[in-house]
Short mmCIF file of C-alpha atoms in Angstrom, two decimals:
data_model
loop_
_atom_site.label_atom_id
_atom_site.label_comp_id
_atom_site.label_asym_id
_atom_site.label_seq_id
_atom_site.Cartn_x
_atom_site.Cartn_y
_atom_site.Cartn_z
CA UNK A 3 15.99 -9.15 6.03
CA UNK A 4 12.54 -8.32 6.97
CA UNK A 5 12.57 -11.87 9.02
CA UNK A 6 16.11 -10.36 10.08
CA UNK A 7 14.46 -6.36 11.23
CA UNK A 8 11.89 -7.93 13.22
CA UNK A 9 13.70 -10.42 15.46
CA UNK A 10 16.64 -8.53 16.27
CA UNK A 11 14.45 -5.18 17.12
CA UNK A 12 11.84 -7.60 18.36
CA UNK A 13 12.15 -8.93 21.60
CA UNK A 14 11.87 -13.08 21.74
CA UNK A 15 8.68 -12.42 23.67
CA UNK A 16 7.22 -9.12 21.45
CA UNK A 17 8.52 -11.60 18.04
CA UNK A 18 6.05 -14.73 19.50
CA UNK A 19 2.75 -12.49 20.18
CA UNK A 20 3.47 -11.00 17.25
CA UNK A 21 3.83 -14.84 15.05
CA UNK A 22 0.87 -15.92 17.11
CA UNK A 23 -1.54 -13.11 15.58
CA UNK A 24 -0.37 -13.25 12.29
CA UNK A 25 -1.69 -17.12 12.29
CA UNK A 26 -4.90 -16.32 13.05
CA UNK A 27 -5.23 -13.45 11.02
CA UNK A 28 -3.22 -16.04 8.22
CA UNK A 29 -6.14 -18.81 9.30
CA UNK A 30 -9.78 -17.03 8.90
CA UNK A 31 -8.53 -14.63 6.25
CA UNK A 32 -7.82 -17.98 3.86
CA UNK A 33 -11.63 -19.89 4.82
CA UNK A 34 -13.20 -16.54 4.64
CA UNK A 35 -11.82 -16.14 -0.06
CA UNK A 36 -14.35 -19.47 0.19
CA UNK A 37 -12.19 -20.99 -3.02
CA UNK A 38 -12.15 -17.36 -4.97
CA UNK A 39 -9.27 -17.36 -5.17
CA UNK A 40 -9.11 -21.36 -7.55
CA UNK A 41 -12.50 -20.42 -8.11
CA UNK A 42 -12.83 -17.03 -10.05
CA UNK A 43 -9.67 -17.54 -12.35
CA UNK A 44 -11.41 -21.34 -13.69
CA UNK A 45 -14.85 -19.83 -14.57
CA UNK A 46 -13.27 -16.18 -16.55
CA UNK A 47 -11.15 -19.04 -18.54
CA UNK A 48 -14.19 -21.78 -18.87
CA UNK A 49 -16.46 -18.51 -20.20
CA UNK A 50 -13.77 -16.88 -21.88
CA UNK A 51 -13.64 -19.96 -24.20
CA UNK A 52 -17.31 -20.11 -25.00
CA UNK A 53 -16.52 -16.05 -25.97
CA UNK A 54 -19.34 -15.63 -22.28
CA UNK A 55 -18.30 -11.75 -22.27
CA UNK A 56 -20.99 -10.73 -19.69
CA UNK A 57 -20.48 -13.57 -17.64
CA UNK A 58 -17.51 -11.89 -17.28
CA UNK A 59 -18.29 -9.86 -16.68
CA UNK A 60 -21.10 -11.16 -13.17
CA UNK A 61 -18.42 -13.33 -12.45
CA UNK A 62 -15.88 -10.50 -10.98
CA UNK A 63 -18.44 -8.05 -9.81
CA UNK A 64 -19.69 -11.32 -7.72
CA UNK A 65 -16.25 -12.22 -6.89
CA UNK A 66 -15.37 -8.31 -5.33
CA UNK A 67 -18.57 -8.68 -3.16
CA UNK A 68 -17.93 -12.04 -2.27
CA UNK A 69 -14.65 -10.95 -1.46
CA UNK A 70 -16.14 -7.79 1.25
CA UNK A 71 -18.99 -9.70 2.83
CA UNK A 72 -15.99 -12.32 3.48
CA UNK A 73 -13.86 -9.97 4.61
CA UNK A 74 -16.23 -8.41 7.23
CA UNK A 75 -16.67 -11.76 9.01
CA UNK A 76 -13.31 -12.85 8.92
CA UNK A 77 -12.86 -8.92 11.10
CA UNK A 78 -15.35 -9.90 13.35
CA UNK A 79 -15.12 -14.30 14.42
CA UNK A 80 -10.72 -13.28 13.77
CA UNK A 81 -10.67 -12.23 17.46
CA UNK A 82 -13.25 -14.73 18.79
CA UNK A 83 -11.74 -17.67 17.37
CA UNK A 84 -8.71 -16.41 18.69
CA UNK A 85 -10.23 -16.74 22.12
CA UNK A 86 -11.57 -20.12 21.36
CA UNK A 87 -9.02 -21.46 20.85
CA UNK A 88 -6.46 -20.32 22.85
CA UNK A 89 -8.97 -20.64 25.86
CA UNK A 90 -8.66 -19.26 29.39
CA UNK A 91 -5.20 -18.15 31.27
CA UNK A 92 -3.30 -18.16 27.48
CA UNK A 93 -4.06 -14.47 26.02
CA UNK A 94 -4.20 -13.20 30.39
CA UNK A 95 -3.27 -10.13 29.79
CA UNK A 96 -4.47 -10.06 26.42
CA UNK A 97 -1.45 -9.32 24.37
CA UNK A 98 -1.70 -10.75 21.83
CA UNK A 99 -5.94 -9.60 21.83
CA UNK A 100 -5.21 -6.61 21.46
CA UNK A 101 -2.74 -7.21 18.06
CA UNK A 102 -5.38 -9.37 16.39
CA UNK A 103 -7.02 -7.19 17.21
CA UNK A 104 -5.25 -4.19 15.11
CA UNK A 105 -4.68 -6.08 12.29
CA UNK A 106 -7.80 -7.48 11.43
CA UNK A 107 -7.50 -3.64 9.36
CA UNK A 108 -6.01 -6.20 7.18
CA UNK A 109 -8.41 -8.66 6.12
CA UNK A 110 -10.53 -7.12 3.50
CA UNK A 111 -7.18 -4.98 2.38
CA UNK A 112 -5.60 -9.57 2.06
CA UNK A 113 -8.63 -10.32 0.97
CA UNK A 114 -10.23 -8.18 -2.16
CA UNK A 115 -5.36 -8.53 -3.41
CA UNK A 116 -6.16 -12.68 -3.33
CA UNK A 117 -9.10 -11.33 -5.43
CA UNK A 118 -8.67 -9.09 -7.60
CA UNK A 119 -5.40 -11.51 -8.53
CA UNK A 120 -7.55 -14.23 -9.36
CA UNK A 121 -9.02 -12.22 -11.69
CA UNK A 122 -5.93 -11.58 -13.50
CA UNK A 123 -4.89 -14.80 -13.07
CA UNK A 124 -7.81 -15.95 -15.21
CA UNK A 125 -7.29 -13.63 -17.84
CA UNK A 126 -3.98 -15.77 -18.69
CA UNK A 127 -1.72 -13.20 -16.26
CA UNK A 128 0.84 -14.65 -14.09
CA UNK A 129 2.69 -11.76 -12.94
CA UNK A 130 1.54 -10.85 -11.35
CA UNK A 131 1.24 -12.45 -8.05
CA UNK A 132 4.70 -11.76 -8.97
CA UNK A 133 4.77 -8.24 -9.00
CA UNK A 134 2.58 -7.83 -5.83
CA UNK A 135 3.28 -10.34 -3.97
CA UNK A 136 6.74 -11.15 -4.33
CA UNK A 137 7.69 -7.78 -4.86
CA UNK A 138 5.95 -4.77 -3.83
CA UNK A 139 4.21 -6.26 -0.38
CA UNK A 140 7.63 -7.42 0.78
CA UNK A 141 9.32 -3.77 -0.13
CA UNK A 142 6.90 -1.51 1.37
CA UNK A 143 6.65 -4.06 4.79
CA UNK A 144 10.68 -3.36 5.21
CA UNK A 145 10.29 -0.36 4.57
CA UNK A 146 7.10 1.01 7.12
CA UNK A 147 9.52 -1.42 9.49
CA UNK A 148 12.40 -0.16 9.60
CA UNK A 149 11.01 3.18 9.82
CA UNK A 150 9.21 1.94 12.87
CA UNK A 151 12.33 0.15 14.04
CA UNK A 152 14.08 4.01 13.46
CA UNK A 153 11.31 5.18 16.39
CA UNK A 154 11.70 2.98 18.54
CA UNK A 155 7.93 2.04 17.88
CA UNK A 156 6.82 -1.06 21.10
CA UNK A 157 5.43 -4.14 19.19
CA UNK A 158 2.21 -2.48 18.16
CA UNK A 159 4.13 -0.02 15.62
CA UNK A 160 5.21 -3.12 13.91
CA UNK A 161 1.42 -4.29 13.73
CA UNK A 162 0.71 -1.00 12.31
CA UNK A 163 3.84 -1.03 9.59
CA UNK A 164 2.49 -4.50 8.76
CA UNK A 165 -0.91 -3.20 7.85
CA UNK A 166 0.09 0.26 6.72
CA UNK A 167 1.84 -1.88 3.73
CA UNK A 168 -1.23 -4.13 2.89
CA UNK A 169 -2.67 -0.96 2.51
CA UNK A 170 -0.25 0.50 0.53
CA UNK A 171 0.03 -2.39 -1.78
CA UNK A 172 -3.56 -2.82 -2.40
CA UNK A 173 -3.57 1.15 -3.57
CA UNK A 174 -1.18 0.13 -6.41
CA UNK A 175 -2.97 -2.69 -7.03
CA UNK A 176 -5.63 -0.05 -7.29
CA UNK A 177 -4.06 1.79 -8.99
CA UNK A 178 -3.36 -0.48 -11.77
CA UNK A 179 -6.66 -2.12 -11.41
CA UNK A 180 -7.93 1.08 -13.15
CA UNK A 181 -4.48 1.61 -15.36
CA UNK A 182 -4.56 -1.86 -16.85
CA UNK A 183 -7.30 -4.02 -16.42
CA UNK A 184 -7.14 -7.51 -17.60
CA UNK A 185 -9.52 -6.87 -19.88
CA UNK A 186 -10.61 -4.46 -22.87
CA UNK A 187 -12.57 -1.42 -22.11
CA UNK A 188 -14.22 -2.04 -24.94
CA UNK A 189 -15.53 -4.95 -23.82
CA UNK A 190 -16.29 -3.33 -19.76
CA UNK A 191 -18.60 -0.92 -21.88
CA UNK A 192 -20.25 -3.07 -24.26
CA UNK A 193 -21.05 -5.37 -20.72
CA UNK A 194 -22.42 -2.32 -19.38
CA UNK A 195 -25.00 -1.14 -22.12
CA UNK A 196 -25.78 -4.72 -22.34
CA UNK A 197 -27.20 -4.93 -19.25
CA UNK A 198 -28.65 -1.61 -19.16
CA UNK A 199 -30.44 -2.77 -22.05
#
């Protein structure tokens, strides 16, 4: 349904620009995660099996910090990567690059969302990925994109709708993480007290 909304509203040229920009962001975002999406749940499961809960806490904190650093790196390199791959003359009017420069602000939210989902996977809570990537993310994007179409905004309006959708999804994930953390609150408090002693 979402693809139908975009293809019916955007011109073929604008849809192509959006698709190319999205590809650049996806590549840099995937590289910037540094394997966190696979490594985090594996190590959490390993230390859960050894009952070394303090190390699980360290992994979670380290993964979040690494995700933040990686996202900042990806934000800086995405426009440079596009210019390098595209070469001179491909994007003469800088239309694609202008879209890339908007979409890079979604990278930190995307990477931190992936890291958070990976943390849940480490505790065998695999349904969280379905909630946020298969339901909340596409439904919110459809809602924002439909509003953009209703107000007859240009291509950048659709791009901002995509960005708002990711920010909204991350916001819901943050609330969910606070309300239903994958670990017991007593364990978290005890880990902090152990580190302070």
